[in-house]
Coordinates of C-alpha atoms and ligand atoms in Angstrom, one line a residue:
X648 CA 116.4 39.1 15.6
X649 CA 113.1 39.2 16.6
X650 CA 109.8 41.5 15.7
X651 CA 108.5 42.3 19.4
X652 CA 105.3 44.6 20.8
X653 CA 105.6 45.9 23.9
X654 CA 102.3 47.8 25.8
X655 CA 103.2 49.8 28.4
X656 CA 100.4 51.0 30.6
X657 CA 99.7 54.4 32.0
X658 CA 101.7 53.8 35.1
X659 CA 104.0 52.7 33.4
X660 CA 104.1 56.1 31.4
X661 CA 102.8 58.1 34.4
X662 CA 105.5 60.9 34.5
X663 CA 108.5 61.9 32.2
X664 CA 111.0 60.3 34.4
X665 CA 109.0 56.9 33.8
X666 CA 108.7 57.5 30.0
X667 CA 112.5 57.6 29.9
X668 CA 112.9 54.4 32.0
X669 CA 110.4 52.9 29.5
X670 CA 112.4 54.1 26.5
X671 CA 116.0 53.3 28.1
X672 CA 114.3 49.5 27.9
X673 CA 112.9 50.5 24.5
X674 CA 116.3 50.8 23.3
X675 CA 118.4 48.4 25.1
X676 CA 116.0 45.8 23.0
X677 CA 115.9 47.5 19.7
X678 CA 119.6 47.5 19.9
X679 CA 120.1 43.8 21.0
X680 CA 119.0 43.8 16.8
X681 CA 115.2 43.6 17.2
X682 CA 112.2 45.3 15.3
X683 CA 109.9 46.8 18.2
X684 CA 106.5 48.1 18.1
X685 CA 105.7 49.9 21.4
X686 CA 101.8 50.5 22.3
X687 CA 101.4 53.4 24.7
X688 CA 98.2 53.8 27.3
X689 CA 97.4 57.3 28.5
X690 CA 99.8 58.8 31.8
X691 CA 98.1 57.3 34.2
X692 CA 94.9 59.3 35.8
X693 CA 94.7 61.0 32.6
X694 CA 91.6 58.8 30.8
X695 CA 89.7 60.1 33.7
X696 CA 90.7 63.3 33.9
X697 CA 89.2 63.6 30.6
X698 CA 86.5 61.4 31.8
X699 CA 85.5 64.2 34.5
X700 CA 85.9 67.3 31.8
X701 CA 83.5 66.5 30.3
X702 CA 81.2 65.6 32.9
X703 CA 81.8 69.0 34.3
X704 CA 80.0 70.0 31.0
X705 CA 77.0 67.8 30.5
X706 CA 75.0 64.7 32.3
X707 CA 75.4 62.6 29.4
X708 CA 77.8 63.9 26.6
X709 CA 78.0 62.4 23.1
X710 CA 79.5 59.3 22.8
X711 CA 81.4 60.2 19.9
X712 CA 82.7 63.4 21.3
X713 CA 84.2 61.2 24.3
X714 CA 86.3 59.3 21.9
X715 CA 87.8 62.1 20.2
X716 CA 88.4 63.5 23.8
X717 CA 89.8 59.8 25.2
X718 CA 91.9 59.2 22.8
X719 CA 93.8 62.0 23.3
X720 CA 95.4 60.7 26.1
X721 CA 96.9 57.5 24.0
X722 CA 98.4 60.4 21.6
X723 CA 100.2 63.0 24.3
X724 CA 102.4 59.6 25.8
X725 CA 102.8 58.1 22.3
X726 CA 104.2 61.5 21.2
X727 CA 106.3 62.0 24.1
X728 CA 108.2 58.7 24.0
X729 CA 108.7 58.7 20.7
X730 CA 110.4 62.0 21.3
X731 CA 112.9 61.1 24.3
X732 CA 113.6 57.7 21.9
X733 CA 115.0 60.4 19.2
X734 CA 116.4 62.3 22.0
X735 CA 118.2 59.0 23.2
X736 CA 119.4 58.2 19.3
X737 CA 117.4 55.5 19.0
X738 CA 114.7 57.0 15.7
X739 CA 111.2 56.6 16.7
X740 CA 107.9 57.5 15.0
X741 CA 104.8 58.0 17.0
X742 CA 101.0 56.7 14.7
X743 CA 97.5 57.6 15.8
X744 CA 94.8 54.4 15.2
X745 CA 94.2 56.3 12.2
X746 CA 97.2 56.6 10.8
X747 CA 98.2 52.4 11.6
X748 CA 94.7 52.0 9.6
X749 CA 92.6 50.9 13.2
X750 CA 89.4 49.7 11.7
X751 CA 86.7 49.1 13.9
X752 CA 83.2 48.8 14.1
X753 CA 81.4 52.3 15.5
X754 CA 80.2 51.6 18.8
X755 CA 81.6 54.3 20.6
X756 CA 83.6 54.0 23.4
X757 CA 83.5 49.7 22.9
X758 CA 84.5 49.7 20.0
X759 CA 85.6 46.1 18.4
X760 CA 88.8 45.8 16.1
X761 CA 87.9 44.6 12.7
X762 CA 91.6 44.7 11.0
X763 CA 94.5 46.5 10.6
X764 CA 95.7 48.0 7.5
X765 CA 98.9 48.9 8.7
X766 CA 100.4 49.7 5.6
X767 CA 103.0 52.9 8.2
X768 CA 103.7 50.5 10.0
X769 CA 105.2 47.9 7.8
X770 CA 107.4 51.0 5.5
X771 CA 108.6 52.4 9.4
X772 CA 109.4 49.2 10.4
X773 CA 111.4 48.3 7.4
X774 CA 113.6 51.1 7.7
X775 CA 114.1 49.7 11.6
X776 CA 112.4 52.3 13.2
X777 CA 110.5 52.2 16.4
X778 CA 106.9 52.3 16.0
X779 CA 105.1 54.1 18.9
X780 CA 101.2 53.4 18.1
X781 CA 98.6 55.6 20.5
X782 CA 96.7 52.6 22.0
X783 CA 92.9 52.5 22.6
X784 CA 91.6 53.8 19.1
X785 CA 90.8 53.2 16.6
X786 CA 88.5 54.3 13.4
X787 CA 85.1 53.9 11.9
X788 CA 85.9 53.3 8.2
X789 CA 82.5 54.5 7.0
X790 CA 82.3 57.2 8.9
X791 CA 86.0 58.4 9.7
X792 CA 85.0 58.9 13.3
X793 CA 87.4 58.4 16.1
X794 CA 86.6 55.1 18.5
X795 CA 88.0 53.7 21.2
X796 CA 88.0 50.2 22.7
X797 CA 86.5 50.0 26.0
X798 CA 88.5 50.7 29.4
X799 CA 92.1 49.0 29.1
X800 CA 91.5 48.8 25.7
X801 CA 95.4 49.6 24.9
X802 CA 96.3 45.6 26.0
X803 CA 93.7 44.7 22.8
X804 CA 95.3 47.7 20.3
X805 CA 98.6 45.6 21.3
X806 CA 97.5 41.7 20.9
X807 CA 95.8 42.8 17.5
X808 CA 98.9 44.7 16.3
X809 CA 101.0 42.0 17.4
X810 CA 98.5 39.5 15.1
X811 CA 98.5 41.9 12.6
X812 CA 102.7 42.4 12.3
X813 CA 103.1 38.6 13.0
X814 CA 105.0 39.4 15.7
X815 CA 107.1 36.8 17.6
X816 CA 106.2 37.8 21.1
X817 CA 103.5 40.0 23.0
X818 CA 104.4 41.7 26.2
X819 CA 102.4 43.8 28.5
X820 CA 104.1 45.4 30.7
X821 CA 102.4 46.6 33.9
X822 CA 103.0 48.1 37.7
X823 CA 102.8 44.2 39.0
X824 CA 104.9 41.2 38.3
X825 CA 102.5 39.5 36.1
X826 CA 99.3 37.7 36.6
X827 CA 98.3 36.6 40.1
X828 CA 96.2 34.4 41.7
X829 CA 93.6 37.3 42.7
X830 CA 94.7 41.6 42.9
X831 CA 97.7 41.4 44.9
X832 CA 97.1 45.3 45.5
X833 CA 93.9 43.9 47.6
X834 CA 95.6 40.2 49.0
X835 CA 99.3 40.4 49.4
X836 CA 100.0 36.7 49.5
X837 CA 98.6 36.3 46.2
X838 CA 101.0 34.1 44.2
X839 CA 102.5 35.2 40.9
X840 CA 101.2 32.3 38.3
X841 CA 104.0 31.5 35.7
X842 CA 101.5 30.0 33.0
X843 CA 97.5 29.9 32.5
X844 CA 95.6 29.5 29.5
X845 CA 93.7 31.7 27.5
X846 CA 90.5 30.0 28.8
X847 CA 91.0 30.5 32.5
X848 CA 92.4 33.8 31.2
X849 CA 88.9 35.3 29.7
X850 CA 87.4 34.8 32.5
X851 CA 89.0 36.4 34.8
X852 CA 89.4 39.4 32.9
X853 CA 85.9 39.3 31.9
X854 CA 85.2 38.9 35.7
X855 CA 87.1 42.0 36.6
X856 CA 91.0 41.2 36.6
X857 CA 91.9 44.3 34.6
X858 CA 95.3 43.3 34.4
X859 CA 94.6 42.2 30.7
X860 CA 90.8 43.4 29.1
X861 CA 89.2 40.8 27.8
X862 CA 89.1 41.3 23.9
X863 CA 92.8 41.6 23.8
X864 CA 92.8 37.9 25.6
X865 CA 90.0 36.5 23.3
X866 CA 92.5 37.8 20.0
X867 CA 95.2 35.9 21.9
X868 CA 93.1 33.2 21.8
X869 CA 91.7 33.4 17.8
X870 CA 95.3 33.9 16.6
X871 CA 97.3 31.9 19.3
X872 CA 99.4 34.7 19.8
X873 CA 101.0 34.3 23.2
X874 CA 101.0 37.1 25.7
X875 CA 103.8 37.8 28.2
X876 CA 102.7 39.5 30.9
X877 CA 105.5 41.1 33.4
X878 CA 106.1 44.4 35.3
X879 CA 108.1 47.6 34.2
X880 CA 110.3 48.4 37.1
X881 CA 111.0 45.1 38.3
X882 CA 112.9 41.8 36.3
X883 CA 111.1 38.6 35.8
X884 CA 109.8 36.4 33.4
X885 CA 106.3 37.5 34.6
X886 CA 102.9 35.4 33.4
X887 CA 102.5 33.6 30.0
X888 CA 99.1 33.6 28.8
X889 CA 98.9 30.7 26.6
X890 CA 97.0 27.8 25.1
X891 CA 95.9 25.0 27.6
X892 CA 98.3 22.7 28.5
X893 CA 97.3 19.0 29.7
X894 CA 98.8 19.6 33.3
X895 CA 96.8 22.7 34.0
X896 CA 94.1 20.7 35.0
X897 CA 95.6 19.4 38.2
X898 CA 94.8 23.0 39.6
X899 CA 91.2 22.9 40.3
X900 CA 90.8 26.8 41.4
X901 CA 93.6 28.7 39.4
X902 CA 92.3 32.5 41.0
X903 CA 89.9 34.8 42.2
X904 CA 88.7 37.6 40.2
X905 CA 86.5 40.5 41.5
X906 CA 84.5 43.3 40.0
X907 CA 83.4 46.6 41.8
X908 CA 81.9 47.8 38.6
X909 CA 78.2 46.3 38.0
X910 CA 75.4 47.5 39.2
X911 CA 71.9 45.5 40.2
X912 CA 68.7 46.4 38.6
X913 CA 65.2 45.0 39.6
X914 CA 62.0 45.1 38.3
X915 CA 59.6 44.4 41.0
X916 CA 55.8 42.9 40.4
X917 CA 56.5 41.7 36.7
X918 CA 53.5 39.7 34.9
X919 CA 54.5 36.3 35.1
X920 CA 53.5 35.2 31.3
X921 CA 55.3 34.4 28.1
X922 CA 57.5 36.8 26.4
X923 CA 57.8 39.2 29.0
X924 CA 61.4 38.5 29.8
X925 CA 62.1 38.6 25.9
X926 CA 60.6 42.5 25.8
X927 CA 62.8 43.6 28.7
X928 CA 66.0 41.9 27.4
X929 CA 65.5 42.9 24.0
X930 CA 65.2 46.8 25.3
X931 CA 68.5 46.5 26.9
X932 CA 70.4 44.2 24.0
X933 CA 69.1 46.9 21.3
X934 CA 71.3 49.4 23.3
X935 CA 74.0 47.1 23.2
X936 CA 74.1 46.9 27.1
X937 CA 75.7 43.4 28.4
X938 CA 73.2 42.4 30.5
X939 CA 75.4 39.7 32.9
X940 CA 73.5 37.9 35.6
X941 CA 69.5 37.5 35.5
X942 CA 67.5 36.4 38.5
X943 CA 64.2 35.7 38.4
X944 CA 62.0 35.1 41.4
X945 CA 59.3 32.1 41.7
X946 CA 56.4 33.9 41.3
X947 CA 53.4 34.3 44.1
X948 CA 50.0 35.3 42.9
X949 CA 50.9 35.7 39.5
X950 CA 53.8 38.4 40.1
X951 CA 57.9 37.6 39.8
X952 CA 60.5 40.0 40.7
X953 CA 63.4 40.0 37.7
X954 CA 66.8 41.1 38.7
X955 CA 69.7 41.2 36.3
X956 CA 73.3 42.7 36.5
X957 CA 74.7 45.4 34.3
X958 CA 77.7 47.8 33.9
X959 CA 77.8 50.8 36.4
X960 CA 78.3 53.0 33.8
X961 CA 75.2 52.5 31.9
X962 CA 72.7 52.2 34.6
X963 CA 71.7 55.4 33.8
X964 CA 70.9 54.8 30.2
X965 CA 69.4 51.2 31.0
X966 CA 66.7 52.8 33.3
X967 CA 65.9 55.4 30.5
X968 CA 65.8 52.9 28.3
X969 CA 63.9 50.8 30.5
X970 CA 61.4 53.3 31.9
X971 CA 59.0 52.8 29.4
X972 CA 59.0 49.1 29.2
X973 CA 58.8 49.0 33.0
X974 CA 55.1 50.4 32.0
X975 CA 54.1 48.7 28.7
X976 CA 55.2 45.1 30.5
X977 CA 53.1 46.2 33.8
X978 CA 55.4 46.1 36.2
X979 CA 55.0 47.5 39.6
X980 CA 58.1 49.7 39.9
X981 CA 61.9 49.4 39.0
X982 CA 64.8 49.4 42.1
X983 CA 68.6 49.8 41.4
X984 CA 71.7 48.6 43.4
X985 CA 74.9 50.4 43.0
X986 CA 76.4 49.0 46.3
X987 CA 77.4 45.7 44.8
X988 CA 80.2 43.2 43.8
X989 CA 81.3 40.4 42.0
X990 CA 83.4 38.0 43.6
X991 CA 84.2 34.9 41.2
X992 CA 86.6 31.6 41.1
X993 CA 88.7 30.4 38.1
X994 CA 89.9 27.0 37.3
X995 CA 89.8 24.8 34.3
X996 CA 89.8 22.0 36.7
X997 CA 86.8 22.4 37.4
X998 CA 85.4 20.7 34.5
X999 CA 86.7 17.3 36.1
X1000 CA 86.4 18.0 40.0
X1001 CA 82.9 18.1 41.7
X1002 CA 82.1 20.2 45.0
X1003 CA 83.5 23.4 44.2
X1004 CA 80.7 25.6 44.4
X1005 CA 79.9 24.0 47.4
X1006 CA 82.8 24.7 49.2
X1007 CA 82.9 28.3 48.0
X1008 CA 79.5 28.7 49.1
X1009 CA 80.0 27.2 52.9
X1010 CA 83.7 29.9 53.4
X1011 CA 81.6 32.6 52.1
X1012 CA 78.7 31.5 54.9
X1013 CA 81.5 31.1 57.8
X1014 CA 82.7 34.5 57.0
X1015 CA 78.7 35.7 57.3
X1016 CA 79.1 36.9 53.6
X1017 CA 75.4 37.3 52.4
X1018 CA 75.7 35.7 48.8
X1019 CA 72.3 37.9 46.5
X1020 CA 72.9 36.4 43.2
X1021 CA 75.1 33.0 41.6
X1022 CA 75.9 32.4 38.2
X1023 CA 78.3 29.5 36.9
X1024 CA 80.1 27.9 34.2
X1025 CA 82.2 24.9 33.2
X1026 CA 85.3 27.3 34.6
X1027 CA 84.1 29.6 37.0
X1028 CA 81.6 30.0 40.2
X1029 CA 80.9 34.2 40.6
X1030 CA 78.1 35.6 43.2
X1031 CA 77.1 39.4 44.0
X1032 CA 77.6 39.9 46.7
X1033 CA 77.1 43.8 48.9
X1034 CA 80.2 46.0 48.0
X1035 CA 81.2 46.6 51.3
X1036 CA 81.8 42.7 52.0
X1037 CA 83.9 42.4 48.7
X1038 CA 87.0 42.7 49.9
X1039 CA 86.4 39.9 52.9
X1040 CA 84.6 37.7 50.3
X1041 CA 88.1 37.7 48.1
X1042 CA 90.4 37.0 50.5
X1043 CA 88.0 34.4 52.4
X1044 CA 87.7 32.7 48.8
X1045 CA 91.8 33.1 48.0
X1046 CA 92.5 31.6 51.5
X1047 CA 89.8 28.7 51.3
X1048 CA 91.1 27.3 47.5
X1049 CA 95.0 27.6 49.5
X1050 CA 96.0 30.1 46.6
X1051 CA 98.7 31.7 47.9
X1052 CA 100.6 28.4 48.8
X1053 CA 103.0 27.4 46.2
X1054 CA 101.4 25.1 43.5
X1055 CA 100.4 21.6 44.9
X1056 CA 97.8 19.2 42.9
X1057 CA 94.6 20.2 44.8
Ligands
ADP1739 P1 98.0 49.2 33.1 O1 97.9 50.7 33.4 O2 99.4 48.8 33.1 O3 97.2 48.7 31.9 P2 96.0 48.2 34.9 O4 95.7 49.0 36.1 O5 95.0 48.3 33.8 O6 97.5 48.5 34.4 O7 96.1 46.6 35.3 C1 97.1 46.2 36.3 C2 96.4 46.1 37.6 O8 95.5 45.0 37.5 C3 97.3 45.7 38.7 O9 97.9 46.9 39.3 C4 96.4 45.1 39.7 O10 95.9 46.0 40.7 C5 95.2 44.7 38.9 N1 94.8 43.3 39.0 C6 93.6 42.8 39.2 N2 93.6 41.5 39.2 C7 94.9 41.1 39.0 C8 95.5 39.8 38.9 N3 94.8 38.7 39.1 N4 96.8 39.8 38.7 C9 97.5 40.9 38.5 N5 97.0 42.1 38.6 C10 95.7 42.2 38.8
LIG1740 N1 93.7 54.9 28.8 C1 92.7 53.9 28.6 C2 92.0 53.6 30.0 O1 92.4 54.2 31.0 C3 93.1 52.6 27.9 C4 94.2 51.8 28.6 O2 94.8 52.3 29.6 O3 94.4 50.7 28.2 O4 91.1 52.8 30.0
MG1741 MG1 95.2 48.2 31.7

């Protein structure tokens, strides 16, 4: 007998006739003799359904508003499995964040776990009922308010529950067979990878492979809690996220990772002195904006351009925020670029192989791929690249590093 948690995502849970296929597998495991905790996204859609509500209603409504509106979502699916488990005779309880005892700090709408009291859940599970926790909230203790975690944030509610319950295994299940060498929605020949570590992991979900969101990898990582990784509808023993293993390192590019999300945001004839960079980047941190890539030009006649990369959906706060720093620093004028991407490679063998970059650069050339900004790390090579090209630049990438051949020391 085992304690399990088991996410399912909102595809997963994207009409009633999936929410009984998901409880028909609830069951057949809770009556193979194990304890399950199931974590439940939205119906798929639904997040940005609620997303365009209240859009419909104002420019730029109250952060803490959207969470109580977001997390509604997590609570309709958790409800309505928990009811076709009963229905099915297997006795389920559904728990808000609140009522598992979510804490979290109060940044709305990014919120970051801080424990779990979790006192329901322990008395439900003792008395072998199935847990059905909303995902994607949690609360602010001080404050009581409702939070949520950041888009995808359900993977995290279920790595932290599964720390939190000790569980003996993490799964994720999604709409593809696990993790893959890049999107295999956008490159069919991707390659399914059996095992990658939590390393190579975090960056490519912090580089835009939503398949897990990043926190939920980096509590993986903190509490070596293994995450299983496989698909709903289909059988297979899907992806194990896990810590690194000595062979890993034969595989110098492991995947490709992509991000239609950032957007570009320059500030054009900036004083070239001391502490001007400092002032900007100190605006932007105080509004707890993740600032990602920063390029600044060499400077002619006393003048540099600064370009750094942001999330989409702040660009509109940034440049308020920025607007009157762009004056106070003396800058000329501030330009935004919405009609970028990211396109990045993954491997931890890349700490031990030289010329990686390089070759990513020259396929990226061949295909005529204009490359605007690079940043890179022990693990990874990403550049921004226009928007429209993203796509190309992927597969080029996936092609160039073989990734969909079957697993060969590079
Ligand atoms: P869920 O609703 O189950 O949380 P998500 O849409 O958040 O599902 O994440 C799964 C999706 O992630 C897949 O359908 C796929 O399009 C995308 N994805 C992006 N990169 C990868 C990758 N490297 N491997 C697998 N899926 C990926
Ligand atoms: N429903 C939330 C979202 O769409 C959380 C999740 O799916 O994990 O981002
Ligand atoms: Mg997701």
């Amino acid at each position: 007998m085992a304690l399990i948690v088991q996410k399912y995502g909102g595809t997963s849970v994207a009409s009633l006739e999936k929410i009984q296929q998901v409880a028909r597998k609830v069951c057949k495991t809770h009556s193979e003799g194990n304890d399950i905790v199931v974590v439940v996204s939205a119906m798929s859609g639904e997040t940005d359904r609620l997303i365009g509500l209240a859009q419909k209603l104002s420019k730029s409504p109250s952060e803490r508003e959207m969470d109580m509106l977001m997390s509604s979502g997590e609570r309709v699916s958790a409800a309505l499995l928990a009811i076709t488990l009963n229905e099915l005779g297997t006795a389920a309880q559904s728990f808000t964040g609140r009522q598992i005892g979510m804490i979290t700090d109060a940044v709305h709408m990014k919120a970051r776990i801080q424990r779990i009291t979790g006192e329901k859940l322990k008395e439900a599970l003792t008395d072998h009922n199935v847990c059905v926790v909303a995902g994607f909230q949690g609360i602010d203790e001080k404050t009581g308010n409702v939070t949520t975690l950041g888009r995808g944030g359900s993977d995290t509610s279920a790595v932290a529950i599964a720390v939190a319950v000790k569980a003996d295994l993490c799964e994720i299940y999604t709409d593809v067979g696990g993790v893959y060498t890049t999107d295999p929605k956008v490159v069919p020949n991707a390659r399914k990878i059996d095992i990658i570590s939590f390393d190579e992991m975090l960056e490519m979900a912090s580089l835009g492979a939503k398949v897990l969101q990043v926190r939920s990898v980096e509590f993986g990582k903190k509490y070596n809690m293994p995450i299983r990784v496989k698909s709903t509808f289909e059988e297979g023993k899907g992806t194990l996220v896990t810590a690194e293993q000595k062979e890993m390192e034969s595989v110098v590019v492991s995947a490709v990772a992509f991000a239609r999300d950032q957007a570009k945001i320059t500030l054009v004839g900036v004083p070239d002195k001391p502490g001007i960079a400092a002032r900007i980047f100190n605006a932007v941190a105080e509004a707890t904006i993740n600032v990602d890539m920063i390029i600044q030009n060499t400077s002619a006649g006393g003048l540099t351009d600064l370009s750094f990369t942001i999330p989409k959906a702040e660009l509109l706060k940034t440049k308020g925020l920025l607007s009157d720093t762009v004056s106070k620093v003396g800058a000329k004028k501030l330009q935004t670029d919405e009609n970028i991407g990211k396109v990045s490679i993954i491997g931890v063998g890349m700490k031990s192989h030289s010329g990686v970059a390089a070759k990513a650069f020259s396929a990226l050339a061949e295909g005529g791929i204009n490359i605007m900004m690079i940043s890179t790390s022990e693990i990874k090579v990403s550049c921004v690249v226009s928007n429209d090209e993203l796509d190309k630049a992927v597969k080029i990438l996936h092609d160039s590093f073989d990734l969909g051949k079957p697993v060969k020391k590079q």
